[in-house]
PDB file of C-alpha atoms in Angstrom:
ATOM      1  CA  MET N  17      89.938  70.643  46.969  1.00 59.00           C
ATOM      2  CA  GLY N  18      91.292  74.144  46.453  1.00 69.00           C
ATOM      3  CA  THR N  19      94.534  76.047  46.694  1.00 73.00           C
ATOM      4  CA  THR N  20      95.316  79.297  48.484  1.00 70.00           C
ATOM      5  CA  ARG N  21      96.120  82.250  46.211  1.00 64.00           C
ATOM      6  CA  GLN N  22      96.992  85.904  46.387  1.00 69.00           C
ATOM      7  CA  ARG N  23      94.288  88.441  45.609  1.00 72.00           C
ATOM      8  CA  LEU N  24      94.759  90.671  42.579  1.00 71.00           C
ATOM      9  CA  VAL N  25      96.230  94.107  43.432  1.00 73.00           C
ATOM     10  CA  VAL N  26      97.487  92.963  46.852  1.00 76.00           C
ATOM     11  CA  GLY N  27     101.247  93.400  47.126  1.00 76.00           C
ATOM     12  CA  PHE N  28     103.466  90.778  48.719  1.00 73.00           C
ATOM     13  CA  ASP N  29     104.109  93.067  51.688  1.00 75.00           C
ATOM     14  CA  GLU N  30     100.329  93.383  52.202  1.00 79.00           C
ATOM     15  CA  ILE N  31      99.444  89.681  52.158  1.00 78.00           C
ATOM     16  CA  SER N  32      98.064  88.358  55.406  1.00 77.00           C
ATOM     17  CA  ALA N  33      96.060  85.333  56.499  1.00 77.00           C
ATOM     18  CA  ASN N  34      92.773  87.247  56.215  1.00 80.00           C
ATOM     19  CA  ASN N  35      93.163  88.405  52.594  1.00 81.00           C
ATOM     20  CA  LEU N  36      94.159  85.131  50.934  1.00 84.00           C
ATOM     21  CA  LEU N  37      91.665  83.346  48.706  1.00 85.00           C
ATOM     22  CA  LEU N  38      90.855  79.653  48.426  1.00 85.00           C
ATOM     23  CA  VAL N  39      90.251  78.859  44.745  1.00 85.00           C
ATOM     24  CA  ASP N  40      89.692  75.843  42.516  1.00 84.00           C
ATOM     25  CA  GLU N  41      91.910  75.035  39.534  1.00 80.00           C
ATOM     26  CA  ASP N  42      89.899  77.402  37.330  1.00 80.00           C
ATOM     27  CA  LEU N  43      90.439  80.238  39.855  1.00 83.00           C
ATOM     28  CA  ASN N  44      86.812  80.246  41.002  1.00 86.00           C
ATOM     29  CA  VAL N  45      86.783  81.631  44.550  1.00 88.00           C
ATOM     30  CA  LEU N  46      85.717  79.024  47.109  1.00 89.00           C
ATOM     31  CA  GLU N  47      86.493  81.093  50.221  1.00 89.00           C
ATOM     32  CA  GLY N  48      87.347  84.747  50.716  1.00 85.00           C
ATOM     33  CA  ASN N  49      86.514  87.980  48.945  1.00 86.00           C
ATOM     34  CA  GLY N  50      88.210  89.451  45.902  1.00 85.00           C
ATOM     35  CA  ILE N  51      89.555  88.496  42.510  1.00 85.00           C
ATOM     36  CA  PRO N  52      92.397  85.958  42.307  1.00 83.00           C
ATOM     37  CA  ASN N  53      95.514  86.968  40.435  1.00 79.00           C
ATOM     38  CA  PRO N  54      95.024  85.426  36.945  1.00 78.00           C
ATOM     39  CA  ALA N  55      98.793  85.146  36.487  1.00 73.00           C
ATOM     40  CA  ASN N  56      98.707  82.348  39.076  1.00 76.00           C
ATOM     41  CA  ARG N  57      96.535  80.204  36.841  1.00 79.00           C
ATOM     42  CA  PHE N  58      99.446  78.233  35.400  1.00 82.00           C
ATOM     43  CA  HIS N  59     100.104  76.761  38.859  1.00 86.00           C
ATOM     44  CA  SER N  60      97.088  74.495  38.329  1.00 86.00           C
ATOM     45  CA  TRP N  61      98.968  72.563  35.643  1.00 88.00           C
ATOM     46  CA  VAL N  62     101.870  71.890  37.985  1.00 93.00           C
ATOM     47  CA  TYR N  63      99.526  70.628  40.716  1.00 92.00           C
ATOM     48  CA  ARG N  64      97.718  68.491  38.170  1.00 91.00           C
ATOM     49  CA  ASP N  65     100.922  66.968  36.745  1.00 93.00           C
ATOM     50  CA  ARG N  66     102.799  66.480  40.015  1.00 95.00           C
ATOM     51  CA  ASN N  67     101.182  64.465  42.819  1.00 95.00           C
ATOM     52  CA  ASP N  68     104.222  65.120  45.019  1.00 96.00           C
ATOM     53  CA  VAL N  69     103.725  68.901  44.954  1.00 97.00           C
ATOM     54  CA  ASN N  70     101.666  70.318  47.833  1.00 95.00           C
ATOM     55  CA  CYS N  71     102.979  73.893  47.703  1.00 94.00           C
ATOM     56  CA  ILE N  72     104.172  76.278  45.000  1.00 94.00           C
ATOM     57  CA  ILE N  73     106.053  79.526  45.572  1.00 94.00           C
ATOM     58  CA  HIS N  74     106.216  81.733  42.483  1.00 92.00           C
ATOM     59  CA  THR N  75     108.012  85.082  42.654  1.00 92.00           C
ATOM     60  CA  HIS N  76     110.000  87.595  40.597  1.00 94.00           C
ATOM     61  CA  PRO N  77     112.743  88.617  43.070  1.00 96.00           C
ATOM     62  CA  LEU N  78     115.489  91.033  42.031  1.00 97.00           C
ATOM     63  CA  HIS N  79     118.377  88.661  41.324  1.00 98.00           C
ATOM     64  CA  ILE N  80     116.238  85.966  39.721  1.00 98.00           C
ATOM     65  CA  ALA N  81     114.606  88.590  37.501  1.00 97.00           C
ATOM     66  CA  ALA N  82     118.027  89.974  36.510  1.00 98.00           C
ATOM     67  CA  LEU N  83     119.434  86.510  35.773  1.00 98.00           C
ATOM     68  CA  SER N  84     116.316  85.593  33.797  1.00 97.00           C
ATOM     69  CA  MET N  85     117.081  88.463  31.405  1.00 97.00           C
ATOM     70  CA  LEU N  86     120.373  86.804  30.412  1.00 97.00           C
ATOM     71  CA  GLU N  87     118.650  83.618  29.184  1.00 96.00           C
ATOM     72  CA  VAL N  88     121.116  81.384  31.013  1.00 96.00           C
ATOM     73  CA  PRO N  89     120.297  78.500  33.344  1.00 97.00           C
ATOM     74  CA  LEU N  90     120.987  78.609  37.055  1.00 98.00           C
ATOM     75  CA  ALA N  91     124.581  77.622  37.850  1.00 97.00           C
ATOM     76  CA  VAL N  92     124.654  75.590  41.053  1.00 97.00           C
ATOM     77  CA  SER N  93     128.292  75.754  42.044  1.00 96.00           C
ATOM     78  CA  HIS N  94     128.340  76.494  45.769  1.00 96.00           C
ATOM     79  CA  MET N  95     127.783  74.156  48.710  1.00 95.00           C
ATOM     80  CA  ASP N  96     124.978  76.185  50.288  1.00 94.00           C
ATOM     81  CA  ILE N  97     122.769  76.006  47.197  1.00 96.00           C
ATOM     82  CA  CYS N  98     123.301  72.315  46.432  1.00 97.00           C
ATOM     83  CA  PRO N  99     119.662  71.457  47.242  1.00 97.00           C
ATOM     84  CA  LEU N 100     119.152  72.854  43.720  1.00 98.00           C
ATOM     85  CA  PHE N 101     121.886  70.696  42.152  1.00 98.00           C
ATOM     86  CA  GLU N 102     120.338  68.953  39.127  1.00 98.00           C
ATOM     87  CA  ASP N 103     117.002  70.012  40.626  1.00 98.00           C
ATOM     88  CA  CYS N 104     116.367  73.333  38.870  1.00 98.00           C
ATOM     89  CA  ALA N 105     114.914  73.326  35.368  1.00 98.00           C
ATOM     90  CA  PHE N 106     115.220  76.185  32.906  1.00 98.00           C
ATOM     91  CA  LEU N 107     112.671  77.591  30.469  1.00 97.00           C
ATOM     92  CA  GLU N 108     114.723  79.642  28.029  1.00 94.00           C
ATOM     93  CA  SER N 109     111.848  80.923  25.868  1.00 89.00           C
ATOM     94  CA  TRP N 110     109.364  83.306  27.437  1.00 85.00           C
ATOM     95  CA  PRO N 111     105.829  82.219  26.466  1.00 79.00           C
ATOM     96  CA  GLY N 112     104.342  85.600  27.431  1.00 74.00           C
ATOM     97  CA  VAL N 113     102.150  86.535  30.367  1.00 72.00           C
ATOM     98  CA  PRO N 114     101.074  83.202  31.924  1.00 63.00           C
ATOM     99  CA  VAL N 115      97.290  83.540  32.034  1.00 64.00           C
ATOM    100  CA  GLY N 116      96.206  80.851  29.573  1.00 66.00           C
ATOM    101  CA  ASN N 117      96.280  77.112  29.106  1.00 74.00           C
ATOM    102  CA  GLU N 118      99.312  77.103  26.816  1.00 82.00           C
ATOM    103  CA  GLU N 119     101.561  78.782  29.375  1.00 84.00           C
ATOM    104  CA  GLY N 120     100.520  76.299  32.063  1.00 85.00           C
ATOM    105  CA  GLU N 121     101.335  73.362  29.829  1.00 89.00           C
ATOM    106  CA  ILE N 122     104.692  74.836  28.725  1.00 92.00           C
ATOM    107  CA  ILE N 123     105.865  75.688  32.248  1.00 92.00           C
ATOM    108  CA  SER N 124     104.691  72.416  33.788  1.00 94.00           C
ATOM    109  CA  GLU N 125     106.383  70.396  31.049  1.00 95.00           C
ATOM    110  CA  ALA N 126     109.626  72.380  31.413  1.00 96.00           C
ATOM    111  CA  LEU N 127     109.605  71.865  35.197  1.00 97.00           C
ATOM    112  CA  GLY N 128     109.333  68.104  34.746  1.00 97.00           C
ATOM    113  CA  ASP N 129     110.282  66.280  37.938  1.00 97.00           C
ATOM    114  CA  LYS N 130     112.481  69.092  39.309  1.00 98.00           C
ATOM    115  CA  ARG N 131     111.649  71.108  42.428  1.00 98.00           C
ATOM    116  CA  ALA N 132     112.394  74.506  40.875  1.00 98.00           C
ATOM    117  CA  ILE N 133     112.523  76.278  37.550  1.00 98.00           C
ATOM    118  CA  LEU N 134     114.107  79.503  36.344  1.00 98.00           C
ATOM    119  CA  LEU N 135     111.784  81.149  33.830  1.00 96.00           C
ATOM    120  CA  ALA N 136     113.546  83.365  31.272  1.00 96.00           C
ATOM    121  CA  HIS N 137     112.340  86.981  31.257  1.00 95.00           C
ATOM    122  CA  HIS N 138     109.998  86.100  34.115  1.00 93.00           C
ATOM    123  CA  GLY N 139     110.984  84.732  37.529  1.00 95.00           C
ATOM    124  CA  GLN N 140     111.109  81.495  39.453  1.00 97.00           C
ATOM    125  CA  LEU N 141     108.779  78.751  40.577  1.00 96.00           C
ATOM    126  CA  SER N 142     109.657  76.500  43.505  1.00 98.00           C
ATOM    127  CA  THR N 143     107.743  73.443  44.642  1.00 98.00           C
ATOM    128  CA  GLY N 144     107.708  71.243  47.688  1.00 97.00           C
ATOM    129  CA  GLN N 145     105.948  68.422  49.415  1.00 96.00           C
ATOM    130  CA  SER N 146     105.488  70.911  52.256  1.00 96.00           C
ATOM    131  CA  ILE N 147     105.180  74.664  52.650  1.00 94.00           C
ATOM    132  CA  GLU N 148     108.523  74.651  54.435  1.00 96.00           C
ATOM    133  CA  GLU N 149     110.311  72.889  51.591  1.00 97.00           C
ATOM    134  CA  ALA N 150     108.861  75.123  48.871  1.00 97.00           C
ATOM    135  CA  CYS N 151     109.711  78.296  50.815  1.00 95.00           C
ATOM    136  CA  VAL N 152     113.293  77.202  51.492  1.00 96.00           C
ATOM    137  CA  ILE N 153     113.794  76.282  47.830  1.00 97.00           C
ATOM    138  CA  ALA N 154     112.421  79.708  46.810  1.00 97.00           C
ATOM    139  CA  MET N 155     114.834  81.476  49.172  1.00 96.00           C
ATOM    140  CA  LEU N 156     117.732  79.343  47.893  1.00 97.00           C
ATOM    141  CA  ILE N 157     117.067  80.019  44.221  1.00 98.00           C
ATOM    142  CA  GLU N 158     117.161  83.784  44.807  1.00 98.00           C
ATOM    143  CA  ARG N 159     120.418  83.421  46.750  1.00 97.00           C
ATOM    144  CA  ALA N 160     121.794  81.218  43.962  1.00 98.00           C
ATOM    145  CA  ALA N 161     120.947  83.850  41.351  1.00 98.00           C
ATOM    146  CA  LYS N 162     122.653  86.560  43.406  1.00 98.00           C
ATOM    147  CA  LEU N 163     125.789  84.421  43.788  1.00 98.00           C
ATOM    148  CA  GLN N 164     125.762  83.603  40.081  1.00 98.00           C
ATOM    149  CA  LEU N 165     125.534  87.243  39.023  1.00 98.00           C
ATOM    150  CA  LEU N 166     128.353  88.196  41.412  1.00 98.00           C
ATOM    151  CA  ALA N 167     130.548  85.325  40.214  1.00 98.00           C
ATOM    152  CA  MET N 168     129.845  86.059  36.526  1.00 97.00           C
ATOM    153  CA  SER N 169     130.932  89.654  37.059  1.00 97.00           C
ATOM    154  CA  ALA N 170     134.286  88.446  38.408  1.00 97.00           C
ATOM    155  CA  GLY N 171     135.083  85.639  35.997  1.00 96.00           C
ATOM    156  CA  GLU N 172     134.057  82.212  34.776  1.00 96.00           C
ATOM    157  CA  ILE N 173     131.992  80.016  37.100  1.00 97.00           C
ATOM    158  CA  ARG N 174     133.683  76.670  37.726  1.00 97.00           C
ATOM    159  CA  SER N 175     131.523  73.570  38.060  1.00 96.00           C
ATOM    160  CA  ILE N 176     131.583  71.382  41.128  1.00 96.00           C
ATOM    161  CA  PRO N 177     132.091  67.626  40.676  1.00 97.00           C
ATOM    162  CA  PRO N 178     128.664  66.087  39.926  1.00 97.00           C
ATOM    163  CA  GLU N 179     129.039  63.281  42.464  1.00 98.00           C
ATOM    164  CA  LEU N 180     129.763  65.809  45.227  1.00 97.00           C
ATOM    165  CA  GLY N 181     126.880  68.029  44.094  1.00 97.00           C
ATOM    166  CA  ARG N 182     124.478  65.073  44.242  1.00 97.00           C
ATOM    167  CA  GLU N 183     125.793  64.017  47.643  1.00 97.00           C
ATOM    168  CA  ALA N 184     125.346  67.550  49.020  1.00 96.00           C
ATOM    169  CA  HIS N 185     121.862  67.778  47.432  1.00 96.00           C
ATOM    170  CA  ASP N 186     120.706  64.659  49.241  1.00 96.00           C
ATOM    171  CA  TRP N 187     122.482  65.486  52.521  1.00 94.00           C
ATOM    172  CA  ILE N 188     121.039  68.992  52.777  1.00 92.00           C
ATOM    173  CA  SER N 189     117.560  68.234  51.357  1.00 92.00           C
ATOM    174  CA  LYS N 190     115.912  66.775  54.441  1.00 92.00           C
ATOM    175  CA  PRO N 191     112.537  67.731  55.956  1.00 91.00           C
ATOM    176  CA  LYS N 192     114.179  68.590  59.320  1.00 93.00           C
ATOM    177  CA  ARG N 193     116.628  70.947  57.615  1.00 92.00           C
ATOM    178  CA  HIS N 194     113.829  72.570  55.596  1.00 93.00           C
ATOM    179  CA  GLY N 195     111.821  72.975  58.806  1.00 92.00           C
ATOM    180  CA  ALA N 196     114.719  74.556  60.691  1.00 94.00           C
ATOM    181  CA  ALA N 197     115.515  76.966  57.846  1.00 92.00           C
ATOM    182  CA  PHE N 198     111.823  77.856  57.413  1.00 92.00           C
ATOM    183  CA  ASN N 199     111.482  78.574  61.141  1.00 93.00           C
ATOM    184  CA  TYR N 200     114.436  80.955  60.955  1.00 93.00           C
ATOM    185  CA  TYR N 201     112.964  82.783  57.937  1.00 91.00           C
ATOM    186  CA  ALA N 202     109.572  82.929  59.685  1.00 90.00           C
ATOM    187  CA  ARG N 203     111.066  84.432  62.843  1.00 93.00           C
ATOM    188  CA  ARG N 204     112.929  86.999  60.757  1.00 92.00           C
ATOM    189  CA  ALA N 205     109.774  87.907  58.798  1.00 87.00           C
ATOM    190  CA  LEU N 206     107.642  88.167  61.937  1.00 88.00           C
ATOM    191  CA  ARG N 207     110.075  90.629  63.495  1.00 91.00           C
ATOM    192  CA  GLN N 208     109.434  92.961  60.550  1.00 87.00           C
ATOM    193  CA  HIS N 209     105.806  92.086  59.716  1.00 82.00           C
ATOM    194  CA  SER N 210     104.144  90.940  62.920  1.00 81.00           C
ATOM    195  CA  ASP N 211     100.680  91.663  61.473  1.00 79.00           C
ATOM    196  CA  CYS N 212     100.960  89.144  58.606  1.00 73.00           C
ATOM    197  CA  LEU N 213      99.166  86.405  60.569  1.00 74.00           C
ATOM    198  CA  SER N 214      96.085  88.503  61.298  1.00 68.00           C
TER     199      SER N 214
END
């Protein structure tokens, strides 16, 4: 069984259904043409260690990248981002460019049983039992980083009560909610990039 990966030198805004690659855990191409991005190799360790993970979204968006430079964990202190409450790990030491076995082991171990991880000096990795869940978590972690940077610039972030954070986490984190949010993001993306499915 393989996983779908981005081709090397294909930008995110250029990815479409016809230029993705199906690869095995050693990045050998099973279907498609091109060279897989070797930086995606560490994903194999997460898939191997986590039977509940069926999708991984790994990106370096602006606010996550900026927050990662501060070497501080994600502060989940707003209702809208509570699906990440006690569900976002933090890797505070950058192991270098993740193309080898060591990086895969380090990142997978740091992720543990969480759905997301903020990687210092790097980016984020979000997981899900479905594509919808992983995508929504990836969108949330970028929003959370943006909120955190804005709040840090204005003062000290105040924590929410843990019992309320856990309650909100469980109430919001439902497959139907992930599906509805994903469908909204998909509609928005298709308005701007209608050719991405070709």
